[in-house]
mmCIF file of C-alpha atoms in Angstrom:
data_model
loop_
_atom_site.group_PDB
_atom_site.id
_atom_site.type_symbol
_atom_site.label_atom_id
_atom_site.label_comp_id
_atom_site.label_asym_id
_atom_site.label_seq_id
_atom_site.Cartn_x
_atom_site.Cartn_y
_atom_site.Cartn_z
ATOM 1 C CA MET A 163 5.941 -17.730 21.005
ATOM 2 C CA ALA A 164 2.564 -19.300 21.674
ATOM 3 C CA HIS A 165 2.340 -22.940 22.671
ATOM 4 C CA PHE A 166 1.135 -25.149 19.846
ATOM 5 C CA ASP A 167 0.007 -28.681 20.268
ATOM 6 C CA PRO A 168 2.432 -30.808 18.229
ATOM 7 C CA ILE A 169 -0.590 -32.726 16.991
ATOM 8 C CA LEU A 170 -1.112 -29.921 14.455
ATOM 9 C CA SER A 171 1.923 -30.791 12.385
ATOM 10 C CA PRO A 172 2.471 -33.210 9.487
ATOM 11 C CA PRO A 173 1.401 -35.923 8.805
ATOM 12 C CA VAL A 174 -1.789 -34.379 10.258
ATOM 13 C CA ARG A 175 -3.518 -32.415 7.507
ATOM 14 C CA LEU A 176 -6.205 -29.804 7.127
ATOM 15 C CA VAL A 177 -8.434 -30.317 4.113
ATOM 16 C CA ARG A 178 -11.274 -28.319 2.637
ATOM 17 C CA LEU A 179 -14.160 -30.736 2.433
ATOM 18 C CA THR A 180 -15.072 -32.108 -0.996
ATOM 19 C CA GLN A 181 -17.919 -34.407 -2.021
ATOM 20 C CA GLU A 182 -15.377 -37.205 -2.450
ATOM 21 C CA HIS A 183 -13.966 -36.864 1.054
ATOM 22 C CA ASP A 184 -13.845 -40.097 3.002
ATOM 23 C CA PHE A 185 -14.530 -39.229 6.652
ATOM 24 C CA LYS A 186 -12.363 -40.818 9.272
ATOM 25 C CA PRO A 187 -14.022 -41.731 12.600
ATOM 26 C CA PHE A 188 -15.072 -38.745 14.673
ATOM 27 C CA ASP A 189 -16.684 -38.378 18.077
ATOM 28 C CA CYS A 190 -16.657 -35.063 19.918
ATOM 29 C CA GLY A 191 -19.162 -36.228 22.544
ATOM 30 C CA ASN A 192 -22.093 -34.332 21.006
ATOM 31 C CA THR A 193 -24.376 -36.252 18.654
ATOM 32 C CA ASP A 194 -25.579 -33.179 16.754
ATOM 33 C CA LEU A 195 -22.024 -31.999 16.046
ATOM 34 C CA ASN A 196 -21.014 -35.531 15.015
ATOM 35 C CA ASN A 197 -24.052 -35.813 12.742
ATOM 36 C CA PHE A 198 -23.436 -32.446 11.136
ATOM 37 C CA LEU A 199 -20.023 -33.525 9.932
ATOM 38 C CA ILE A 200 -21.067 -36.899 8.605
ATOM 39 C CA GLU A 201 -24.582 -36.142 7.352
ATOM 40 C CA ASP A 202 -24.907 -32.426 6.623
ATOM 41 C CA SER A 203 -21.528 -30.934 5.770
ATOM 42 C CA LYS A 204 -21.518 -32.284 2.209
ATOM 43 C CA TYR A 205 -25.124 -31.148 1.665
ATOM 44 C CA ASN A 206 -24.148 -27.639 2.780
ATOM 45 C CA LEU A 207 -21.154 -27.734 0.463
ATOM 46 C CA LYS A 208 -23.222 -28.930 -2.491
ATOM 47 C CA TYR A 209 -25.717 -26.098 -2.136
ATOM 48 C CA LEU A 210 -22.990 -23.513 -1.381
ATOM 49 C CA LEU A 211 -24.442 -22.860 2.077
ATOM 50 C CA SER A 212 -21.186 -23.262 3.960
ATOM 51 C CA VAL A 213 -17.711 -24.733 3.747
ATOM 52 C CA THR A 214 -16.235 -27.264 6.144
ATOM 53 C CA TYR A 215 -12.565 -27.758 6.940
ATOM 54 C CA VAL A 216 -11.432 -31.055 8.419
ATOM 55 C CA ILE A 217 -8.269 -31.795 10.376
ATOM 56 C CA GLU A 218 -7.330 -35.457 10.350
ATOM 57 C CA ASN A 219 -4.549 -37.945 10.743
ATOM 58 C CA GLU A 220 -4.337 -41.402 9.206
ATOM 59 C CA ASP A 221 -6.888 -42.892 11.606
ATOM 60 C CA LYS A 222 -9.176 -40.196 12.956
ATOM 61 C CA THR A 223 -10.787 -36.860 12.332
ATOM 62 C CA ILE A 224 -9.177 -34.627 14.950
ATOM 63 C CA ALA A 225 -11.408 -31.565 14.528
ATOM 64 C CA TYR A 226 -13.550 -29.728 12.041
ATOM 65 C CA PHE A 227 -15.025 -26.294 11.569
ATOM 66 C CA ASN A 228 -17.625 -24.911 9.261
ATOM 67 C CA VAL A 229 -17.868 -21.323 8.018
ATOM 68 C CA ALA A 230 -20.466 -19.363 6.070
ATOM 69 C CA ASN A 231 -21.135 -15.789 5.086
ATOM 70 C CA ASP A 232 -23.288 -13.943 7.573
ATOM 71 C CA LEU A 233 -24.822 -10.533 8.077
ATOM 72 C CA LEU A 234 -25.363 -8.583 11.267
ATOM 73 C CA ARG A 235 -28.514 -6.582 10.777
ATOM 74 C CA ILE A 236 -30.101 -3.895 12.877
ATOM 75 C CA SER A 237 -33.792 -3.255 12.370
ATOM 76 C CA ALA A 238 -34.484 0.050 10.644
ATOM 77 C CA ASP A 239 -36.682 1.196 13.553
ATOM 78 C CA SER A 240 -34.038 0.535 16.207
ATOM 79 C CA HIS A 241 -31.349 2.108 14.061
ATOM 80 C CA LYS A 242 -33.437 5.229 13.536
ATOM 81 C CA LYS A 243 -34.236 5.542 17.247
ATOM 82 C CA PHE A 244 -30.629 5.196 18.313
ATOM 83 C CA LYS A 245 -29.099 7.397 15.607
ATOM 84 C CA SER A 246 -29.263 10.654 17.553
ATOM 85 C CA ILE A 247 -27.556 9.009 20.545
ATOM 86 C CA LEU A 248 -24.920 7.563 18.225
ATOM 87 C CA ARG A 249 -24.281 10.980 16.738
ATOM 88 C CA ARG A 250 -23.413 12.274 20.192
ATOM 89 C CA LYS A 251 -21.225 9.266 20.959
ATOM 90 C CA VAL A 252 -19.353 9.186 17.669
ATOM 91 C CA LYS A 253 -18.297 12.759 16.996
ATOM 92 C CA ASP A 254 -15.794 11.989 14.269
ATOM 93 C CA LYS A 255 -17.611 12.252 10.895
ATOM 94 C CA TYR A 256 -15.274 9.724 9.305
ATOM 95 C CA LEU A 257 -16.091 7.102 11.932
ATOM 96 C CA TYR A 258 -19.743 8.028 12.047
ATOM 97 C CA LYS A 259 -20.110 6.912 8.429
ATOM 98 C CA LEU A 260 -19.945 3.357 9.779
ATOM 99 C CA PHE A 261 -23.200 3.894 11.594
ATOM 100 C CA ASN A 262 -25.092 4.870 8.481
ATOM 101 C CA TYR A 263 -25.144 1.141 7.794
ATOM 102 C CA THR A 264 -27.801 -1.104 9.220
ATOM 103 C CA GLU A 265 -26.048 -4.230 7.973
ATOM 104 C CA PHE A 266 -22.498 -5.388 8.566
ATOM 105 C CA PRO A 267 -20.757 -8.225 6.758
ATOM 106 C CA ALA A 268 -19.743 -11.113 8.960
ATOM 107 C CA VAL A 269 -18.640 -14.701 8.807
ATOM 108 C CA LYS A 270 -20.343 -17.360 10.857
ATOM 109 C CA ILE A 271 -18.626 -20.299 12.483
ATOM 110 C CA GLY A 272 -21.597 -22.601 12.196
ATOM 111 C CA ARG A 273 -19.936 -25.616 13.754
ATOM 112 C CA LEU A 274 -16.588 -26.199 15.429
ATOM 113 C CA ALA A 275 -15.789 -29.429 17.205
ATOM 114 C CA VAL A 276 -12.783 -31.372 18.463
ATOM 115 C CA ASN A 277 -12.603 -35.152 18.777
ATOM 116 C CA LYS A 278 -12.934 -36.332 22.413
ATOM 117 C CA ASP A 279 -9.479 -37.896 22.188
ATOM 118 C CA PHE A 280 -7.928 -34.512 21.463
ATOM 119 C CA GLN A 281 -9.959 -32.175 23.696
ATOM 120 C CA CYS A 282 -8.502 -29.899 26.417
ATOM 121 C CA ARG A 283 -5.308 -29.368 24.406
ATOM 122 C CA GLY A 284 -6.036 -25.880 23.096
ATOM 123 C CA ILE A 285 -6.914 -27.024 19.571
ATOM 124 C CA GLY A 286 -10.287 -25.225 19.571
ATOM 125 C CA THR A 287 -8.673 -21.967 20.680
ATOM 126 C CA GLN A 288 -6.017 -22.306 18.033
ATOM 127 C CA LEU A 289 -8.681 -22.811 15.374
ATOM 128 C CA ILE A 290 -10.569 -19.704 16.510
ATOM 129 C CA LYS A 291 -7.373 -17.657 16.374
ATOM 130 C CA ALA A 292 -6.479 -18.920 12.914
ATOM 131 C CA ILE A 293 -9.986 -18.337 11.559
ATOM 132 C CA THR A 294 -10.045 -14.825 13.029
ATOM 133 C CA TYR A 295 -6.667 -13.972 11.517
ATOM 134 C CA SER A 296 -7.722 -15.290 8.126
ATOM 135 C CA PHE A 297 -10.646 -12.864 8.092
ATOM 136 C CA ILE A 298 -8.597 -9.917 9.280
ATOM 137 C CA ASN A 299 -5.747 -10.322 6.838
ATOM 138 C CA ASN A 300 -6.703 -12.657 4.072
ATOM 139 C CA ASN A 301 -10.336 -11.889 3.444
ATOM 140 C CA LYS A 302 -11.585 -11.954 -0.121
ATOM 141 C CA THR A 303 -14.658 -9.835 0.594
ATOM 142 C CA GLY A 304 -15.453 -7.817 3.716
ATOM 143 C CA CYS A 305 -15.993 -8.973 7.246
ATOM 144 C CA VAL A 306 -16.428 -6.798 10.317
ATOM 145 C CA PHE A 307 -17.651 -9.476 12.717
ATOM 146 C CA ILE A 308 -17.283 -13.154 13.388
ATOM 147 C CA THR A 309 -20.448 -14.764 14.658
ATOM 148 C CA VAL A 310 -20.771 -18.205 16.113
ATOM 149 C CA GLU A 311 -23.590 -20.556 16.974
ATOM 150 C CA ALA A 312 -22.555 -21.710 20.438
ATOM 151 C CA LEU A 313 -24.160 -24.605 22.261
ATOM 152 C CA ASN A 314 -25.942 -23.193 25.282
ATOM 153 C CA ASN A 315 -23.937 -24.876 28.013
ATOM 154 C CA PRO A 316 -21.435 -23.327 30.454
ATOM 155 C CA ARG A 317 -18.401 -25.080 28.978
ATOM 156 C CA THR A 318 -19.042 -23.901 25.417
ATOM 157 C CA ILE A 319 -20.127 -20.383 26.380
ATOM 158 C CA ASN A 320 -17.052 -20.039 28.595
ATOM 159 C CA PHE A 321 -14.842 -21.203 25.714
ATOM 160 C CA TYR A 322 -16.196 -18.548 23.354
ATOM 161 C CA GLU A 323 -16.118 -15.817 25.997
ATOM 162 C CA LYS A 324 -12.454 -16.602 26.677
ATOM 163 C CA ASN A 325 -11.881 -16.248 22.955
ATOM 164 C CA GLY A 326 -13.353 -12.749 22.843
ATOM 165 C CA PHE A 327 -16.977 -13.445 21.916
ATOM 166 C CA ASN A 328 -19.989 -11.718 23.458
ATOM 167 C CA TYR A 329 -23.701 -12.446 23.380
ATOM 168 C CA LEU A 330 -25.447 -10.918 20.386
ATOM 169 C CA ILE A 331 -28.839 -11.094 22.030
ATOM 170 C CA GLU A 332 -29.835 -11.517 25.641
ATOM 171 C CA PRO A 333 -29.085 -15.126 26.639
ATOM 172 C CA ASP A 334 -32.081 -17.400 26.933
ATOM 173 C CA ALA A 335 -31.629 -20.548 29.057
ATOM 174 C CA LYS A 336 -34.371 -22.321 27.087
ATOM 175 C CA LYS A 337 -32.505 -22.156 23.777
ATOM 176 C CA GLU A 338 -30.225 -25.006 22.739
ATOM 177 C CA SER A 339 -27.733 -22.649 21.125
ATOM 178 C CA LEU A 340 -26.958 -18.938 21.169
ATOM 179 C CA VAL A 341 -25.437 -16.543 18.671
ATOM 180 C CA MET A 342 -22.292 -14.832 19.909
ATOM 181 C CA PHE A 343 -20.097 -12.340 18.071
ATOM 182 C CA ARG A 344 -16.673 -10.824 18.004
ATOM 183 C CA CYS A 345 -15.653 -7.533 16.357
ATOM 184 C CA LEU A 346 -12.533 -7.592 14.177
ATOM 185 C CA LEU A 347 -11.989 -3.825 14.243
ATOM 186 C CA ASN A 348 -9.925 -4.128 17.441
ATOM 187 C CA TYR A 349 -7.073 -5.380 15.372
ATOM 188 C CA ILE A 350 -6.895 -2.817 12.632
ATOM 189 C CA GLN A 351 -5.526 0.678 12.626
ATOM 190 C CA TYR A 352 -8.229 3.160 11.876
ATOM 191 C CA PRO A 353 -8.087 6.946 11.847
ATOM 192 C CA LYS A 354 -9.230 8.516 15.107
ATOM 193 C CA MET B 11 -29.842 -35.202 10.174
ATOM 194 C CA ALA B 12 -28.229 -32.626 12.408
ATOM 195 C CA SER B 13 -30.058 -29.464 13.343
ATOM 196 C CA ASN B 14 -29.750 -26.523 10.966
ATOM 197 C CA ILE B 15 -27.232 -23.793 11.597
ATOM 198 C CA ILE B 16 -29.355 -21.090 13.185
ATOM 199 C CA GLU B 17 -29.828 -17.759 11.467
ATOM 200 C CA THR B 18 -28.332 -14.668 13.009
ATOM 201 C CA PRO B 19 -31.358 -12.675 14.215
ATOM 202 C CA VAL B 20 -32.116 -9.130 13.102
ATOM 203 C CA LEU B 21 -31.309 -6.975 16.099
ATOM 204 C CA THR B 22 -34.179 -5.019 17.552
ATOM 205 C CA GLY B 23 -34.956 -3.049 20.712
ATOM 206 C CA LYS B 24 -32.585 -3.509 23.661
ATOM 207 C CA ASP B 25 -30.387 -5.959 21.750
ATOM 208 C CA ALA B 26 -29.881 -3.464 18.905
ATOM 209 C CA ILE B 27 -29.087 -0.631 21.314
ATOM 210 C CA SER B 28 -26.684 -2.745 23.316
ATOM 211 C CA PHE B 29 -24.948 -3.902 20.132
ATOM 212 C CA LEU B 30 -24.662 -0.389 18.665
ATOM 213 C CA ASN B 31 -23.455 0.954 21.999
ATOM 214 C CA SER B 32 -20.663 -1.552 22.293
ATOM 215 C CA PHE B 33 -19.753 -1.116 18.626
ATOM 216 C CA ALA B 34 -19.613 2.679 19.027
ATOM 217 C CA GLU B 35 -17.435 2.321 22.116
ATOM 218 C CA LYS B 36 -15.140 -0.049 20.267
ATOM 219 C CA VAL B 37 -14.528 2.214 17.291
ATOM 220 C CA THR B 38 -14.144 5.413 19.317
ATOM 221 C CA HIS B 39 -11.906 3.938 22.002
ATOM 222 C CA VAL B 40 -8.294 5.014 21.627
ATOM 223 C CA PRO B 41 -6.193 2.198 23.072
ATOM 224 C CA SER B 42 -3.519 3.075 25.571
ATOM 225 C CA ALA B 43 0.067 2.018 24.936
ATOM 226 C CA LYS B 44 -0.494 -0.974 27.227
ATOM 227 C CA GLU B 45 -3.678 -1.985 25.400
ATOM 228 C CA ARG B 46 -1.918 -1.672 22.047
ATOM 229 C CA LYS B 47 0.756 -4.056 23.267
ATOM 230 C CA VAL B 48 -1.898 -6.586 24.329
ATOM 231 C CA LEU B 49 -3.688 -6.284 20.973
ATOM 232 C CA ALA B 50 -0.414 -6.638 19.075
ATOM 233 C CA LYS B 51 0.412 -9.751 21.095
ATOM 234 C CA GLU B 52 -3.029 -11.249 20.418
ATOM 235 C CA LEU B 53 -2.677 -10.516 16.712
ATOM 236 C CA LYS B 54 0.756 -12.142 16.672
ATOM 237 C CA GLN B 55 -0.668 -15.271 18.330
ATOM 238 C CA MET B 56 -3.477 -15.362 15.773
ATOM 239 C CA GLU B 57 -0.957 -15.079 12.967
ATOM 240 C CA GLU B 58 1.068 -17.951 14.423
ATOM 241 C CA SER B 59 -2.045 -20.133 14.685
ATOM 242 C CA TYR B 60 -2.952 -19.233 11.115
ATOM 243 C CA LYS B 61 0.519 -20.222 9.919
ATOM 244 C CA VAL B 62 0.296 -23.539 11.783
ATOM 245 C CA LEU B 63 -2.939 -24.379 9.958
ATOM 246 C CA GLN B 64 -1.517 -23.190 6.657
ATOM 247 C CA SER B 65 1.496 -25.448 7.138
ATOM 248 C CA ILE B 66 -0.718 -28.548 7.217
ATOM 249 C CA SER B 67 -3.257 -27.443 4.618
ATOM 250 C CA ASN B 68 -1.313 -27.682 1.369
ATOM 251 C CA GLY B 69 -2.876 -24.415 0.226
ATOM 252 C CA ALA B 70 -6.441 -25.314 1.244
ATOM 253 C CA PHE B 71 -6.596 -22.737 4.053
#
């Protein structure tokens, strides 16, 4: 049995953000992540860009995460160039069908943040696990990958790497955030 | 206003090859009995985390 922080039990609640939601105080230590929740999450909801889930108790917002549909796309040129190599690598015709696609459905964790008062307790990891499971077993469309916009600092990158994410493109130290991804096919049974 | 959520880039060149390579390895790799156990354990932990969130979500998650 995994260890769960008892904080994630009633009366703490997880709510799907609505326009009427009254935010409780939140500070994760990063202004942009704080601002997203308070200033942008309802805008994104209104225009169907993304959905935010909030975990809160009576006094504070404990954590939040935001998810949106995403697409992993490979340029037609690169796909064409690599196809002959792929054909040699993936001999099984059934599996090879996957590589006829140049686009793969994904879900993006746009923002995920934990209140400073509740950090270093495994809540972020637990959220990642729950989100991943929901898209493996309870997905209403299709989703092969989870992508995430990770702040480009060692702590955040290390957190996502520990949770099974890899760089999607070569890391660039100049960028404020990086896109990382995780494949969900590890966890399904597929014909070999 | 916070910064926009960045778009996932279209993969080209080395990035596309590296991605397709790792994807091909993933789908063709036949896990050993030991690896299967690890994956099953990870999946179980994910399921438990999912159930924890469900238990406090009143159907919202």
